[in-house]
Amino acid sequence: MLRLNITSSFCCIVAFSFFCTNNLVAQDTTYFKEFNIDLEFRPRAEYRDGYKQLKNDTTSPSYFVNQRTRLNITYQTDKLIFHTSLQDIRLYGQTGQFSSSGSIGVFETYIEPILSKTTSIRIGRQKLDLDNNRLFSPADWSQQSRAHEGIRFIYKNKKVLSEILGAFSQSNENVFQTNYSPMGFNNYKMLGVHHLKWQVSEKTTLTTINATDGFEHKTNQQVLFLRATSGGRIEYKTNKFYATISGYYQYGNTPNGVNLSAFYVQPELKYKPTEKLTTWLGAELLSGDDASKKSKVSNSFEPLYGVAHRFMGRMDYFTSFPKDVKNGGLINPYLFIQYAFSKKCSIKNDAHLFYTQNNVLDKNNIIIHPFLAFENDISIKYKFNEFTTLDGGFAFMLAGKSMETIKEGNSSLTPTWAFIMITFKPELFHYKSKQ
């Protein structure tokens, strides 16, 4: 019954969107056309000596260069938007000089019928760039980035943005059954998301996100484990001061079918005393399980399909939850300081402390100390012109003994990481007309 309802709903949505589009186009002649082609070329060199994983006496540093190339094409009228983003991701030297294997893929490709001045429907592969990106993000730091395939209803006026997205995944065009067991990645079988952003006043904004993702039982395709995440954020902003707090509750079942009850909280203060100086002080708290007690309920919060690189340190020690914290949750107090030397050049320092939120046991079944590590990230950005930006950074970590339980290695050796990246984003062609 669940499979039938999902399939029927998607068919109805597609039919409804094209019906509305055809009727609107027939009633009013299109008078606006715009066609745009732009390029993104982004090579990045990295040095890794303790990135994601503690090093030991036998490890040695890693060096490599990877590259992202994107060609973005957008066609727009007053009744329709079509967008596609072709991309090539490569590691220098991986395919060899005489390689004939193709590597061009699609990051985004969607069509968006515009039903009215406030309403549209986006159909196809698309990024989800919601709120501050903690739960849903295109993960732009990753060269391949993240996108979802589904249907998205969008309503937007001067004060309210409301979006509803539905997605249903299959690995094959089956003749019978809807078995979905993706190999090599833990993708959802179904996803439903509602995102609301309300400009309450000039200084106050309220955001809510309610999401449900479903995962098929590994041996019984008739069973779908549903995980729900509900919550939001309130923001208050003046010329120099910004305050926010967000909170989410996660319930239902984990992808493995365990009962779930977990939470996430993030308070943050931002102060900008001058045009050049900006400071952020905040913390993240992700609940976890108490390994010293047996329980049939999981308390480990998973930040869904968001980005961790920007929130939990650029060395990416905590990107996969709850695995990267041994199900113990995480507390992440942070202090960010940014100084702009000019409109073209700025420097930023990110300092993090990491603690387990709940009890984690070592190999001797002894509760480890909650302190895990201190991480410091320094990054520099220089903008040569409107389409060329140079980024560079260096990070190091001072790990506590407990980190050896979380990430095997030698905590007495200092992990380091550095990168340099240049991004070109020129507009290749632009055409705009009115009839």
mmCIF file of N, CA and C in Angstrom, residues 302-370:
data_model
loop_
_atom_site.group_PDB
_atom_site.id
_atom_site.type_symbol
_atom_site.label_atom_id
_atom_site.label_comp_id
_atom_site.label_asym_id
_atom_site.label_seq_id
_atom_site.Cartn_x
_atom_site.Cartn_y
_atom_site.Cartn_z
ATOM 1 N N GLU A 302 21.759 12.219 13.684
ATOM 2 C CA GLU A 302 22.486 12.268 12.412
ATOM 3 C C GLU A 302 22.055 13.504 11.648
ATOM 4 N N PRO A 303 22.996 14.391 11.281
ATOM 5 C CA PRO A 303 22.629 15.637 10.597
ATOM 6 C C PRO A 303 22.286 15.452 9.120
ATOM 7 N N LEU A 304 21.553 14.410 8.824
ATOM 8 C CA LEU A 304 20.976 14.127 7.514
ATOM 9 C C LEU A 304 21.950 14.362 6.362
ATOM 10 N N TYR A 305 21.613 15.305 5.477
ATOM 11 C CA TYR A 305 22.377 15.490 4.240
ATOM 12 C C TYR A 305 22.991 16.889 4.206
ATOM 13 N N GLY A 306 23.502 17.289 5.361
ATOM 14 C CA GLY A 306 24.102 18.615 5.496
ATOM 15 C C GLY A 306 25.603 18.574 5.327
ATOM 16 N N VAL A 307 26.218 19.726 5.556
ATOM 17 C CA VAL A 307 27.669 19.853 5.426
ATOM 18 C C VAL A 307 28.296 19.892 6.812
ATOM 19 N N ALA A 308 29.413 19.189 6.993
ATOM 20 C CA ALA A 308 30.137 19.202 8.261
ATOM 21 C C ALA A 308 31.430 20.003 8.163
ATOM 22 N N HIS A 309 31.976 20.123 6.964
ATOM 23 C CA HIS A 309 33.281 20.759 6.764
ATOM 24 C C HIS A 309 33.308 22.182 7.309
ATOM 25 N N ARG A 310 32.220 22.910 7.156
ATOM 26 C CA ARG A 310 32.157 24.301 7.600
ATOM 27 C C ARG A 310 31.863 24.420 9.092
ATOM 28 N N PHE A 311 31.227 23.404 9.689
ATOM 29 C CA PHE A 311 30.781 23.492 11.076
ATOM 30 C C PHE A 311 31.715 22.790 12.064
ATOM 31 N N MET A 312 32.329 21.690 11.661
ATOM 32 C CA MET A 312 33.056 20.850 12.611
ATOM 33 C C MET A 312 34.521 20.661 12.250
ATOM 34 N N GLY A 313 35.102 21.699 11.705
ATOM 35 C CA GLY A 313 36.531 21.654 11.431
ATOM 36 C C GLY A 313 36.842 21.187 10.026
ATOM 37 N N ARG A 314 37.800 21.835 9.421
ATOM 38 C CA ARG A 314 38.129 21.542 8.025
ATOM 39 C C ARG A 314 38.924 20.261 7.864
ATOM 40 N N MET A 315 39.364 19.669 8.964
ATOM 41 C CA MET A 315 40.086 18.402 8.859
ATOM 42 C C MET A 315 39.137 17.220 8.771
ATOM 43 N N ASP A 316 37.835 17.482 8.858
ATOM 44 C CA ASP A 316 36.785 16.499 8.571
ATOM 45 C C ASP A 316 36.882 15.225 9.405
ATOM 46 N N TYR A 317 37.145 15.383 10.690
ATOM 47 C CA TYR A 317 37.161 14.215 11.573
ATOM 48 C C TYR A 317 35.755 13.740 11.913
ATOM 49 N N PHE A 318 34.774 14.629 11.778
ATOM 50 C CA PHE A 318 33.410 14.285 12.175
ATOM 51 C C PHE A 318 32.449 14.636 11.044
ATOM 52 N N THR A 319 32.412 13.783 10.053
ATOM 53 C CA THR A 319 31.550 14.007 8.890
ATOM 54 C C THR A 319 30.498 12.919 8.734
ATOM 55 N N SER A 320 30.721 11.746 9.287
ATOM 56 C CA SER A 320 29.799 10.630 9.141
ATOM 57 C C SER A 320 29.287 10.217 10.520
ATOM 58 N N PHE A 321 28.030 10.579 10.787
ATOM 59 C CA PHE A 321 27.429 10.274 12.092
ATOM 60 C C PHE A 321 26.483 9.084 11.958
ATOM 61 N N PRO A 322 26.429 8.233 13.001
ATOM 62 C CA PRO A 322 27.147 8.323 14.283
ATOM 63 C C PRO A 322 28.487 7.590 14.304
ATOM 64 N N LYS A 323 28.923 7.059 13.140
ATOM 65 C CA LYS A 323 30.131 6.241 13.073
ATOM 66 C C LYS A 323 31.367 6.999 13.552
ATOM 67 N N ASP A 324 31.523 8.266 13.153
ATOM 68 C CA ASP A 324 32.749 9.011 13.461
ATOM 69 C C ASP A 324 32.888 9.389 14.932
ATOM 70 N N VAL A 325 31.843 9.144 15.729
ATOM 71 C CA VAL A 325 31.923 9.433 17.168
ATOM 72 C C VAL A 325 31.602 8.187 17.998
ATOM 73 N N LYS A 326 31.669 7.011 17.333
ATOM 74 C CA LYS A 326 31.368 5.742 18.017
ATOM 75 C C LYS A 326 30.017 5.802 18.727
ATOM 76 N N ASN A 327 29.051 6.459 18.123
ATOM 77 C CA ASN A 327 27.688 6.602 18.645
ATOM 78 C C ASN A 327 27.610 7.414 19.941
ATOM 79 N N GLY A 328 28.678 8.128 20.277
ATOM 80 C CA GLY A 328 28.703 8.845 21.540
ATOM 81 C C GLY A 328 28.237 10.284 21.486
ATOM 82 N N GLY A 329 27.801 10.747 20.306
ATOM 83 C CA GLY A 329 27.407 12.145 20.177
ATOM 84 C C GLY A 329 28.612 13.071 20.221
ATOM 85 N N LEU A 330 28.368 14.370 20.093
ATOM 86 C CA LEU A 330 29.480 15.322 20.022
ATOM 87 C C LEU A 330 29.047 16.691 20.524
ATOM 88 N N ILE A 331 29.956 17.354 21.251
ATOM 89 C CA ILE A 331 29.790 18.755 21.652
ATOM 90 C C ILE A 331 30.930 19.535 21.007
ATOM 91 N N ASN A 332 30.595 20.600 20.303
ATOM 92 C CA ASN A 332 31.570 21.331 19.502
ATOM 93 C C ASN A 332 31.465 22.831 19.766
ATOM 94 N N PRO A 333 32.090 23.352 20.826
ATOM 95 C CA PRO A 333 32.172 24.806 21.008
ATOM 96 C C PRO A 333 33.153 25.393 19.987
ATOM 97 N N TYR A 334 32.847 26.581 19.447
ATOM 98 C CA TYR A 334 33.727 27.141 18.428
ATOM 99 C C TYR A 334 33.788 28.659 18.540
ATOM 100 N N LEU A 335 34.908 29.200 18.052
ATOM 101 C CA LEU A 335 35.124 30.640 17.965
ATOM 102 C C LEU A 335 35.745 30.926 16.607
ATOM 103 N N PHE A 336 35.061 31.737 15.805
ATOM 104 C CA PHE A 336 35.557 32.120 14.486
ATOM 105 C C PHE A 336 35.859 33.623 14.493
ATOM 106 N N ILE A 337 36.974 33.989 13.881
ATOM 107 C CA ILE A 337 37.352 35.404 13.748
ATOM 108 C C ILE A 337 37.766 35.644 12.301
ATOM 109 N N GLN A 338 37.167 36.648 11.687
ATOM 110 C CA GLN A 338 37.498 36.984 10.297
ATOM 111 C C GLN A 338 37.866 38.461 10.190
ATOM 112 N N TYR A 339 38.936 38.720 9.445
ATOM 113 C CA TYR A 339 39.380 40.100 9.240
ATOM 114 C C TYR A 339 39.566 40.346 7.744
ATOM 115 N N ALA A 340 38.926 41.393 7.250
ATOM 116 C CA ALA A 340 39.016 41.753 5.838
ATOM 117 C C ALA A 340 40.014 42.892 5.681
ATOM 118 N N PHE A 341 41.131 42.611 5.044
ATOM 119 C CA PHE A 341 42.133 43.652 4.789
ATOM 120 C C PHE A 341 41.607 44.655 3.761
ATOM 121 N N SER A 342 40.825 44.143 2.820
ATOM 122 C CA SER A 342 40.221 44.978 1.783
ATOM 123 C C SER A 342 39.032 44.204 1.221
ATOM 124 N N LYS A 343 38.409 44.762 0.202
ATOM 125 C CA LYS A 343 37.303 44.055 -0.424
ATOM 126 C C LYS A 343 37.780 42.803 -1.156
ATOM 127 N N LYS A 344 39.074 42.738 -1.448
ATOM 128 C CA LYS A 344 39.609 41.601 -2.194
ATOM 129 C C LYS A 344 40.235 40.530 -1.309
ATOM 130 N N CYS A 345 40.727 40.904 -0.133
ATOM 131 C CA CYS A 345 41.524 39.979 0.664
ATOM 132 C C CYS A 345 40.994 39.882 2.093
ATOM 133 N N SER A 346 40.869 38.643 2.609
ATOM 134 C CA SER A 346 40.428 38.421 3.981
ATOM 135 C C SER A 346 41.103 37.180 4.548
ATOM 136 N N ILE A 347 41.176 37.126 5.872
ATOM 137 C CA ILE A 347 41.749 35.980 6.573
ATOM 138 C C ILE A 347 40.773 35.564 7.673
ATOM 139 N N LYS A 348 40.691 34.255 7.928
ATOM 140 C CA LYS A 348 39.754 33.752 8.918
ATOM 141 C C LYS A 348 40.423 32.662 9.750
ATOM 142 N N ASN A 349 40.143 32.697 11.069
ATOM 143 C CA ASN A 349 40.649 31.670 11.974
ATOM 144 C C ASN A 349 39.474 30.987 12.676
ATOM 145 N N ASP A 350 39.395 29.665 12.549
ATOM 146 C CA ASP A 350 38.336 28.863 13.178
ATOM 147 C C ASP A 350 38.955 27.989 14.255
ATOM 148 N N ALA A 351 38.469 28.122 15.484
ATOM 149 C CA ALA A 351 38.961 27.309 16.601
ATOM 150 C C ALA A 351 37.818 26.442 17.130
ATOM 151 N N HIS A 352 38.089 25.138 17.285
ATOM 152 C CA HIS A 352 37.081 24.185 17.746
ATOM 153 C C HIS A 352 37.593 23.386 18.942
ATOM 154 N N LEU A 353 36.689 23.082 19.856
ATOM 155 C CA LEU A 353 36.917 22.076 20.889
ATOM 156 C C LEU A 353 35.921 20.947 20.653
ATOM 157 N N PHE A 354 36.370 19.718 20.844
ATOM 158 C CA PHE A 354 35.501 18.569 20.611
ATOM 159 C C PHE A 354 35.436 17.692 21.857
ATOM 160 N N TYR A 355 34.199 17.377 22.264
ATOM 161 C CA TYR A 355 33.949 16.502 23.406
ATOM 162 C C TYR A 355 32.884 15.472 23.024
ATOM 163 N N THR A 356 32.951 14.297 23.596
ATOM 164 C CA THR A 356 31.847 13.349 23.438
ATOM 165 C C THR A 356 30.666 13.844 24.269
ATOM 166 N N GLN A 357 29.465 13.663 23.751
ATOM 167 C CA GLN A 357 28.271 14.094 24.476
ATOM 168 C C GLN A 357 27.822 13.045 25.489
ATOM 169 N N ASN A 358 28.138 11.770 25.185
ATOM 170 C CA ASN A 358 27.742 10.681 26.075
ATOM 171 C C ASN A 358 28.913 9.722 26.262
ATOM 172 N N ASN A 359 28.714 8.693 27.054
ATOM 173 C CA ASN A 359 29.792 7.770 27.395
ATOM 174 C C ASN A 359 30.194 6.887 26.217
ATOM 175 N N VAL A 360 31.507 6.809 25.979
ATOM 176 C CA VAL A 360 32.084 5.925 24.962
ATOM 177 C C VAL A 360 33.091 5.019 25.657
ATOM 178 N N LEU A 361 33.101 3.742 25.293
ATOM 179 C CA LEU A 361 33.998 2.773 25.925
ATOM 180 C C LEU A 361 35.210 2.509 25.045
ATOM 181 N N ASP A 362 36.374 2.336 25.683
ATOM 182 C CA ASP A 362 37.563 1.941 24.934
ATOM 183 C C ASP A 362 37.585 0.428 24.763
ATOM 184 N N LYS A 363 38.694 -0.110 24.245
ATOM 185 C CA LYS A 363 38.767 -1.551 23.980
ATOM 186 C C LYS A 363 38.767 -2.384 25.256
ATOM 187 N N ASN A 364 39.027 -1.751 26.397
ATOM 188 C CA ASN A 364 38.980 -2.447 27.684
ATOM 189 C C ASN A 364 37.654 -2.216 28.411
ATOM 190 N N ASN A 365 36.674 -1.681 27.677
ATOM 191 C CA ASN A 365 35.351 -1.384 28.227
ATOM 192 C C ASN A 365 35.393 -0.385 29.378
ATOM 193 N N ILE A 366 36.319 0.567 29.282
ATOM 194 C CA ILE A 366 36.434 1.660 30.252
ATOM 195 C C ILE A 366 35.943 2.947 29.585
ATOM 196 N N ILE A 367 35.165 3.734 30.311
ATOM 197 C CA ILE A 367 34.645 4.986 29.762
ATOM 198 C C ILE A 367 35.791 5.962 29.517
ATOM 199 N N ILE A 368 35.884 6.460 28.295
ATOM 200 C CA ILE A 368 36.972 7.384 27.969
ATOM 201 C C ILE A 368 36.635 8.786 28.479
ATOM 202 N N HIS A 369 37.679 9.628 28.604
ATOM 203 C CA HIS A 369 37.491 11.020 28.996
ATOM 204 C C HIS A 369 36.745 11.746 27.874
ATOM 205 N N PRO A 370 35.788 12.627 28.180
ATOM 206 C CA PRO A 370 34.990 13.272 27.126
ATOM 207 C C PRO A 370 35.776 14.184 26.191
#
